[in-house]
PDB file of C-alpha atoms in Angstrom:
ATOM      1  CA  MET A 202      26.638  13.179  75.400  1.00 51.00           C
ATOM      2  CA  ASN A 203      26.637  13.613  78.996  1.00 56.00           C
ATOM      3  CA  THR A 204      30.294  14.173  79.125  1.00 57.00           C
ATOM      4  CA  LEU A 205      30.411  16.687  76.617  1.00 53.00           C
ATOM      5  CA  SER A 206      27.645  18.545  78.400  1.00 58.00           C
ATOM      6  CA  PHE A 207      29.569  18.454  81.786  1.00 55.00           C
ATOM      7  CA  LYS A 208      32.637  19.713  80.012  1.00 59.00           C
ATOM      8  CA  TRP A 209      30.931  22.658  78.645  1.00 57.00           C
ATOM      9  CA  VAL A 210      29.527  23.619  82.216  1.00 52.00           C
ATOM     10  CA  ARG A 211      32.812  23.163  83.776  1.00 61.00           C
ATOM     11  CA  LEU A 212      34.135  25.671  81.094  1.00 58.00           C
ATOM     12  CA  ALA A 213      31.254  27.899  81.272  1.00 53.00           C
ATOM     13  CA  ILE A 214      31.098  28.540  85.001  1.00 55.00           C
ATOM     14  CA  PRO A 215      34.780  30.068  85.063  1.00 55.00           C
ATOM     15  CA  LEU A 216      34.044  32.099  82.035  1.00 48.00           C
ATOM     16  CA  THR A 217      30.812  33.476  83.565  1.00 52.00           C
ATOM     17  CA  ALA A 218      32.450  34.700  86.835  1.00 49.00           C
ATOM     18  CA  LEU A 219      35.193  36.200  84.962  1.00 47.00           C
ATOM     19  CA  PHE A 220      32.844  38.503  83.145  1.00 48.00           C
ATOM     20  CA  ALA A 221      30.612  38.986  86.096  1.00 46.00           C
ATOM     21  CA  PHE A 222      33.681  40.533  87.808  1.00 45.00           C
ATOM     22  CA  PRO A 223      33.198  44.407  87.462  1.00 47.00           C
ATOM     23  CA  LEU A 224      35.576  45.975  84.968  1.00 44.00           C
ATOM     24  CA  TRP A 225      36.021  49.301  86.911  1.00 43.00           C
ATOM     25  CA  LEU A 226      37.978  47.288  89.678  1.00 48.00           C
ATOM     26  CA  SER A 227      41.192  47.667  87.619  1.00 57.00           C
ATOM     27  CA  ALA A 228      44.559  48.986  88.546  1.00 74.00           C
ATOM     28  CA  ASP A 229      44.860  52.742  87.517  1.00 86.00           C
ATOM     29  CA  THR A 230      47.788  55.131  87.952  1.00 91.00           C
ATOM     30  CA  ILE A 231      46.740  58.551  89.068  1.00 93.00           C
ATOM     31  CA  THR A 232      48.579  61.751  89.604  1.00 94.00           C
ATOM     32  CA  GLY A 233      47.530  64.602  92.058  1.00 93.00           C
ATOM     33  CA  LYS A 234      48.375  66.414  95.185  1.00 91.00           C
ATOM     34  CA  LEU A 235      47.611  65.428  98.540  1.00 89.00           C
ATOM     35  CA  ASN A 236      45.173  67.971 100.292  1.00 84.00           C
ATOM     36  CA  GLY A 237      43.308  67.857 103.836  1.00 84.00           C
ATOM     37  CA  HIS A 238      40.045  66.333 103.380  1.00 82.00           C
ATOM     38  CA  GLU A 239      38.041  69.136 105.030  1.00 71.00           C
ATOM     39  CA  CYS A 240      39.568  71.675 102.538  1.00 69.00           C
ATOM     40  CA  ALA A 241      38.964  69.385  99.488  1.00 72.00           C
ATOM     41  CA  HIS A 242      35.408  69.074 100.851  1.00 69.00           C
ATOM     42  CA  HIS A 243      35.045  72.690 100.712  1.00 61.00           C
ATOM     43  CA  GLY A 244      36.759  73.125  97.595  1.00 64.00           C
ATOM     44  CA  VAL A 245      39.782  75.024  98.793  1.00 62.00           C
ATOM     45  CA  SER A 246      43.276  74.015  98.969  1.00 63.00           C
ATOM     46  CA  CYS A 247      44.852  73.852 102.192  1.00 69.00           C
ATOM     47  CA  PRO A 248      47.145  73.601 104.412  1.00 65.00           C
ATOM     48  CA  SER A 249      49.052  76.585 102.476  1.00 64.00           C
ATOM     49  CA  ALA A 250      52.745  75.526 103.584  1.00 67.00           C
ATOM     50  CA  ARG A 251      54.132  72.547 105.298  1.00 68.00           C
ATOM     51  CA  LEU A 252      54.438  74.307 108.757  1.00 67.00           C
ATOM     52  CA  ASP A 253      50.846  75.275 108.652  1.00 70.00           C
ATOM     53  CA  PRO A 254      49.044  74.434 112.075  1.00 68.00           C
ATOM     54  CA  HIS A 255      46.097  73.596 109.906  1.00 71.00           C
ATOM     55  CA  ILE A 256      47.787  70.011 109.277  1.00 74.00           C
ATOM     56  CA  ALA A 257      47.204  69.255 113.066  1.00 78.00           C
ATOM     57  CA  LEU A 258      43.374  69.749 112.648  1.00 74.00           C
ATOM     58  CA  GLU A 259      42.791  67.508 109.600  1.00 80.00           C
ATOM     59  CA  SER A 260      41.654  64.047 110.330  1.00 82.00           C
ATOM     60  CA  ASP A 261      42.580  62.668 106.991  1.00 89.00           C
ATOM     61  CA  PHE A 262      44.143  63.580 103.549  1.00 91.00           C
ATOM     62  CA  VAL A 263      43.007  62.852 100.021  1.00 92.00           C
ATOM     63  CA  LEU A 264      44.241  62.671  96.713  1.00 93.00           C
ATOM     64  CA  MET A 265      43.299  65.986  94.664  1.00 89.00           C
ATOM     65  CA  LEU A 266      42.698  65.081  90.827  1.00 87.00           C
ATOM     66  CA  ASN A 267      43.298  67.737  88.180  1.00 82.00           C
ATOM     67  CA  ASP A 268      39.528  68.088  87.589  1.00 83.00           C
ATOM     68  CA  GLY A 269      38.912  69.435  91.230  1.00 80.00           C
ATOM     69  CA  GLU A 270      37.505  66.064  92.591  1.00 87.00           C
ATOM     70  CA  TYR A 271      39.251  64.285  95.081  1.00 90.00           C
ATOM     71  CA  ALA A 272      39.909  60.580  96.241  1.00 92.00           C
ATOM     72  CA  PHE A 273      40.378  58.843  99.570  1.00 94.00           C
ATOM     73  CA  LEU A 274      43.120  56.537 100.006  1.00 96.00           C
ATOM     74  CA  PRO A 275      41.939  54.370 102.829  1.00 95.00           C
ATOM     75  CA  ASN A 276      44.684  51.799 103.083  1.00 95.00           C
ATOM     76  CA  LEU A 277      47.566  54.610 103.221  1.00 95.00           C
ATOM     77  CA  SER A 278      47.917  55.642 106.958  1.00 93.00           C
ATOM     78  CA  ARG A 279      47.569  59.395 107.737  1.00 91.00           C
ATOM     79  CA  ASP A 280      51.284  59.180 108.823  1.00 90.00           C
ATOM     80  CA  ILE A 281      52.232  58.692 105.090  1.00 93.00           C
ATOM     81  CA  LYS A 282      50.072  61.162 103.859  1.00 92.00           C
ATOM     82  CA  VAL A 283      50.850  63.881 106.020  1.00 89.00           C
ATOM     83  CA  ARG A 284      54.720  63.596 105.091  1.00 91.00           C
ATOM     84  CA  TYR A 285      53.793  64.239 101.605  1.00 92.00           C
ATOM     85  CA  VAL A 286      50.924  66.903 101.917  1.00 89.00           C
ATOM     86  CA  LEU A 287      51.190  69.648  99.045  1.00 86.00           C
ATOM     87  CA  ASP A 288      53.621  67.209  97.091  1.00 90.00           C
ATOM     88  CA  THR A 289      52.633  66.209  93.578  1.00 93.00           C
ATOM     89  CA  VAL A 290      52.216  62.366  94.061  1.00 96.00           C
ATOM     90  CA  GLN A 291      51.217  59.355  91.999  1.00 96.00           C
ATOM     91  CA  VAL A 292      49.129  56.463  93.055  1.00 96.00           C
ATOM     92  CA  GLU A 293      48.930  53.176  91.672  1.00 96.00           C
ATOM     93  CA  GLY A 294      45.762  50.838  92.731  1.00 96.00           C
ATOM     94  CA  THR A 295      42.623  50.015  92.467  1.00 95.00           C
ATOM     95  CA  ARG A 296      39.855  52.757  92.105  1.00 92.00           C
ATOM     96  CA  HIS A 297      36.280  52.212  93.549  1.00 91.00           C
ATOM     97  CA  PRO A 298      34.235  54.829  91.911  1.00 84.00           C
ATOM     98  CA  LYS A 299      31.105  54.364  94.130  1.00 88.00           C
ATOM     99  CA  PHE A 300      33.007  55.338  97.231  1.00 88.00           C
ATOM    100  CA  ASN A 301      35.074  57.708  95.589  1.00 88.00           C
ATOM    101  CA  SER A 302      38.399  55.862  96.940  1.00 93.00           C
ATOM    102  CA  ILE A 303      41.501  54.228  95.727  1.00 95.00           C
ATOM    103  CA  LYS A 304      43.235  51.082  97.396  1.00 96.00           C
ATOM    104  CA  VAL A 305      46.747  52.103  97.079  1.00 96.00           C
ATOM    105  CA  ASP A 306      49.339  49.526  95.862  1.00 97.00           C
ATOM    106  CA  ILE A 307      52.264  51.605  95.200  1.00 97.00           C
ATOM    107  CA  PHE A 308      52.684  55.346  96.326  1.00 97.00           C
ATOM    108  CA  ARG A 309      55.202  57.526  94.608  1.00 97.00           C
ATOM    109  CA  VAL A 310      56.240  61.105  95.370  1.00 97.00           C
ATOM    110  CA  LYS A 311      57.697  63.704  92.712  1.00 96.00           C
ATOM    111  CA  LYS A 312      61.301  64.238  93.373  1.00 95.00           C
ATOM    112  CA  GLY A 313      62.555  66.700  90.548  1.00 94.00           C
ATOM    113  CA  ASN A 314      61.362  65.462  87.391  1.00 94.00           C
ATOM    114  CA  LYS A 315      60.737  61.653  88.384  1.00 96.00           C
ATOM    115  CA  PHE A 316      58.606  59.835  90.858  1.00 96.00           C
ATOM    116  CA  VAL A 317      60.250  57.986  93.460  1.00 96.00           C
ATOM    117  CA  THR A 318      58.221  54.934  95.384  1.00 96.00           C
ATOM    118  CA  VAL A 319      58.055  55.923  99.061  1.00 95.00           C
ATOM    119  CA  TRP A 320      55.423  53.140 100.035  1.00 95.00           C
ATOM    120  CA  THR A 321      53.908  49.866  98.562  1.00 95.00           C
ATOM    121  CA  GLN A 322      51.090  47.641 100.004  1.00 94.00           C
ATOM    122  CA  GLU A 323      53.528  44.697  99.519  1.00 91.00           C
ATOM    123  CA  GLN A 324      56.230  46.208 101.735  1.00 89.00           C
ATOM    124  CA  ALA A 325      53.489  47.038 104.364  1.00 89.00           C
ATOM    125  CA  ASP A 326      52.309  43.621 104.444  1.00 88.00           C
ATOM    126  CA  PHE A 327      56.092  42.353 105.106  1.00 82.00           C
ATOM    127  CA  GLU A 328      56.756  44.601 107.672  1.00 82.00           C
ATOM    128  CA  ARG A 329      53.510  43.593 109.508  1.00 82.00           C
ATOM    129  CA  LYS A 330      54.157  40.068 108.898  1.00 81.00           C
ATOM    130  CA  ALA A 331      57.835  40.609 110.142  1.00 76.00           C
ATOM    131  CA  LEU A 332      56.693  42.277 113.238  1.00 76.00           C
ATOM    132  CA  TYR A 333      53.583  40.379 114.225  1.00 77.00           C
ATOM    133  CA  GLU A 334      53.775  36.954 112.890  1.00 74.00           C
ATOM    134  CA  ASP A 335      57.197  35.210 111.849  1.00 64.00           C
ATOM    135  CA  GLY A 336      59.525  37.144 114.342  1.00 60.00           C
ATOM    136  CA  TYR A 337      61.717  38.799 111.325  1.00 56.00           C
ATOM    137  CA  ALA A 338      61.926  42.201 112.885  1.00 54.00           C
ATOM    138  CA  TRP A 339      65.424  42.961 112.920  1.00 56.00           C
ATOM    139  CA  PRO A 340      66.972  44.641 110.215  1.00 56.00           C
ATOM    140  CA  GLY A 341      69.082  42.550 107.888  1.00 52.00           C
ATOM    141  CA  GLN A 342      67.287  39.320 108.555  1.00 55.00           C
ATOM    142  CA  GLN A 343      65.140  39.325 105.368  1.00 52.00           C
ATOM    143  CA  VAL A 344      65.015  41.399 102.127  1.00 52.00           C
ATOM    144  CA  SER A 345      62.427  43.815 102.239  1.00 53.00           C
ATOM    145  CA  PRO A 346      60.341  43.689  98.837  1.00 54.00           C
ATOM    146  CA  MET A 347      60.636  47.380  98.863  1.00 55.00           C
ATOM    147  CA  SER A 348      63.969  46.795  96.834  1.00 53.00           C
ATOM    148  CA  LYS A 349      62.147  46.203  93.673  1.00 53.00           C
ATOM    149  CA  TYR A 350      60.321  49.502  93.813  1.00 54.00           C
ATOM    150  CA  ASP A 351      63.330  51.549  94.522  1.00 54.00           C
ATOM    151  CA  ARG A 352      63.741  52.468  90.698  1.00 50.00           C
ATOM    152  CA  PRO A 353      61.694  55.634  89.511  1.00 55.00           C
ATOM    153  CA  ALA A 354      58.408  55.112  87.696  1.00 57.00           C
ATOM    154  CA  GLU A 355      58.498  55.254  84.072  1.00 54.00           C
TER     155      GLU A 355
END
């Protein structure tokens, strides 16, 4: 009888942990446009063009959603965001509704009628590790994980 109870407890603990995990922490694919945070906060779309000097004044850029709301992309650097400001982009990642943010796993930009992957967290991790940890910073020494994302999203 004791071993049966012990087996039941060993099974119940992982199942309880699984159900306690918040369901809203699932991967989402969200499409929108990149906009300056200050502009989004005030409900306007800016900059008005790629060469608009207003871009330099924006501290960060956010993903504008179709319903007028916006989401922060905290793990995507400002440098990546500023390259694709005003473009239609697709973000795949984990949405956090409390902080209105998305931890980006894959970042795609619309080119013509398809989305092309331009950044992945896996690629960024590989490059950081190559540069700072194991010394594989020279091109051609290892294959970047980006290659499996080079095909358009479906």
